[in-house]
Amino acid sequence: MIPLTPAERSALKARAHHLDPVIMIGDAGLSEAVLREIDRALKSHELIKVRVLGDDRGARNAYAAAIGEKLDAATIQAIGKLLVLFRPGPPAEKKPSRQRKPTGPRRTKKQEAAHAERKRAA
């Protein structure tokens, strides 16, 4: 489980508000295939919603705990049949920025034309 402060949890709840569920856990329960899909979704999005079909509240809580334990994810929120899960992604690699040549002051079209004339004359 990932330790989160209440402020972080609140910010993640706000980010998750507009999300739609990307995974549904059906009658078969929390199978290996479902865990792989949740893992894949967490790698891609960091923050996801999972819909748990069925009316057993205890099973939903057990699913949330199992997902958190097996995939090292935090359960941000559990409302009704929806679980909001979070796992931070790997740190993004910084690409070295392309070095630009320093340019001098920009010239107007008239100045460019005068400069070209001077070059041709020399």
GROMACS .gro file of C-alpha atoms in nm:
model
  122
    1MET     CA    1   0.000   0.000   0.000
    2ILE     CA    2   0.110   0.350  -0.078
    3PRO     CA    3   0.096   0.593   0.215
    4LEU     CA    4  -0.093   0.909   0.120
    5THR     CA    5  -0.165   1.222   0.317
    6PRO     CA    6  -0.524   1.341   0.346
    7ALA     CA    7  -0.444   1.635   0.116
    8GLU     CA    8  -0.304   1.402  -0.151
    9ARG     CA    9  -0.605   1.173  -0.117
   10SER     CA   10  -0.840   1.470  -0.155
   11ALA     CA   11  -0.657   1.595  -0.465
   12LEU     CA   12  -0.674   1.247  -0.620
   13LYS     CA   13  -1.047   1.225  -0.545
   14ALA     CA   14  -1.094   1.554  -0.730
   15ARG     CA   15  -0.892   1.426  -1.028
   16ALA     CA   16  -1.092   1.103  -1.036
   17HIS     CA   17  -1.432   1.273  -1.028
   18HIS     CA   18  -1.472   1.296  -1.406
   19LEU     CA   19  -1.325   0.952  -1.484
   20ASP     CA   20  -1.532   0.662  -1.611
   21PRO     CA   21  -1.471   0.303  -1.495
   22VAL     CA   22  -1.214   0.131  -1.717
   23ILE     CA   23  -1.236  -0.216  -1.558
   24MET     CA   24  -1.535  -0.420  -1.444
   25ILE     CA   25  -1.506  -0.703  -1.197
   26GLY     CA   26  -1.790  -0.947  -1.268
   27ASP     CA   27  -1.920  -1.274  -1.130
   28ALA     CA   28  -1.584  -1.448  -1.180
   29GLY     CA   29  -1.431  -1.217  -0.922
   30LEU     CA   30  -1.073  -1.099  -0.911
   31SER     CA   31  -0.905  -1.332  -1.159
   32GLU     CA   32  -0.549  -1.311  -1.287
   33ALA     CA   33  -0.675  -1.165  -1.615
   34VAL     CA   34  -0.856  -0.887  -1.430
   35LEU     CA   35  -0.546  -0.815  -1.221
   36ARG     CA   36  -0.335  -0.792  -1.539
   37GLU     CA   37  -0.582  -0.546  -1.690
   38ILE     CA   38  -0.586  -0.335  -1.373
   39ASP     CA   39  -0.205  -0.338  -1.370
   40ARG     CA   40  -0.195  -0.233  -1.735
   41ALA     CA   41  -0.446   0.048  -1.674
   42LEU     CA   42  -0.253   0.173  -1.369
   43LYS     CA   43   0.070   0.179  -1.571
   44SER     CA   44  -0.102   0.386  -1.838
   45HIS     CA   45  -0.313   0.620  -1.630
   46GLU     CA   46  -0.197   0.609  -1.265
   47LEU     CA   47  -0.552   0.684  -1.147
   48ILE     CA   48  -0.843   0.461  -1.250
   49LYS     CA   49  -1.196   0.366  -1.156
   50VAL     CA   50  -1.304   0.004  -1.125
   51ARG     CA   51  -1.669  -0.104  -1.118
   52VAL     CA   52  -1.744  -0.410  -0.904
   53LEU     CA   53  -2.063  -0.586  -1.006
   54GLY     CA   54  -2.252  -0.757  -0.728
   55ASP     CA   55  -2.415  -0.645  -0.407
   56ASP     CA   56  -2.176  -0.788  -0.149
   57ARG     CA   57  -2.007  -0.496   0.027
   58GLY     CA   58  -1.759  -0.725   0.202
   59ALA     CA   59  -1.647  -0.871  -0.132
   60ARG     CA   60  -1.592  -0.521  -0.272
   61ASN     CA   61  -1.376  -0.428   0.027
   62ALA     CA   62  -1.185  -0.756  -0.007
   63TYR     CA   63  -1.124  -0.685  -0.378
   64ALA     CA   64  -0.992  -0.338  -0.295
   65ALA     CA   65  -0.756  -0.478  -0.032
   66ALA     CA   66  -0.637  -0.758  -0.261
   67ILE     CA   67  -0.571  -0.519  -0.549
   68GLY     CA   68  -0.382  -0.285  -0.320
   69GLU     CA   69  -0.170  -0.568  -0.185
   70LYS     CA   70  -0.097  -0.750  -0.512
   71LEU     CA   71  -0.042  -0.446  -0.735
   72ASP     CA   72   0.100  -0.203  -0.479
   73ALA     CA   73  -0.183   0.042  -0.538
   74ALA     CA   74  -0.373   0.266  -0.300
   75THR     CA   75  -0.751   0.263  -0.274
   76ILE     CA   76  -0.842   0.631  -0.283
   77GLN     CA   77  -1.216   0.596  -0.255
   78ALA     CA   78  -1.484   0.330  -0.250
   79ILE     CA   79  -1.832   0.462  -0.321
   80GLY     CA   80  -2.107   0.216  -0.391
   81LYS     CA   81  -1.984  -0.024  -0.655
   82LEU     CA   82  -1.693   0.197  -0.768
   83LEU     CA   83  -1.334   0.177  -0.652
   84VAL     CA   84  -1.084   0.453  -0.726
   85LEU     CA   85  -0.729   0.318  -0.740
   86PHE     CA   86  -0.397   0.503  -0.762
   87ARG     CA   87  -0.041   0.393  -0.824
   88PRO     CA   88   0.224   0.647  -0.924
   89GLY     CA   89   0.386   0.579  -1.257
   90PRO     CA   90   0.758   0.557  -1.316
   91PRO     CA   91   0.936   0.892  -1.320
   92ALA     CA   92   0.941   1.039  -1.667
   93GLU     CA   93   1.280   1.051  -1.831
   94LYS     CA   94   1.388   1.398  -1.924
   95LYS     CA   95   1.499   1.426  -2.282
   96PRO     CA   96   1.789   1.662  -2.329
   97SER     CA   97   1.664   1.973  -2.494
   98ARG     CA   98   1.802   2.058  -2.832
   99GLN     CA   99   2.062   2.329  -2.811
  100ARG     CA  100   1.970   2.626  -3.021
  101LYS     CA  101   2.225   2.857  -3.169
  102PRO     CA  102   2.209   3.195  -3.011
  103THR     CA  103   2.079   3.438  -3.265
  104GLY     CA  104   2.149   3.804  -3.265
  105PRO     CA  105   1.888   4.072  -3.287
  106ARG     CA  106   1.629   4.008  -3.551
  107ARG     CA  107   1.636   4.212  -3.866
  108THR     CA  108   1.350   4.358  -4.062
  109LYS     CA  109   1.304   4.284  -4.434
  110LYS     CA  110   1.463   4.617  -4.523
  111GLN     CA  111   1.763   4.543  -4.304
  112GLU     CA  112   1.800   4.195  -4.457
  113ALA     CA  113   1.788   4.341  -4.808
  114ALA     CA  114   2.051   4.604  -4.718
  115HIS     CA  115   2.271   4.334  -4.564
  116ALA     CA  116   2.240   4.118  -4.877
  117GLU     CA  117   2.334   4.420  -5.093
  118ARG     CA  118   2.645   4.480  -4.884
  119LYS     CA  119   2.745   4.114  -4.917
  120ARG     CA  120   2.706   4.123  -5.296
  121ALA     CA  121   2.904   4.447  -5.323
  122ALA     CA  122   3.195   4.308  -5.121
   0.00000   0.00000   0.00000
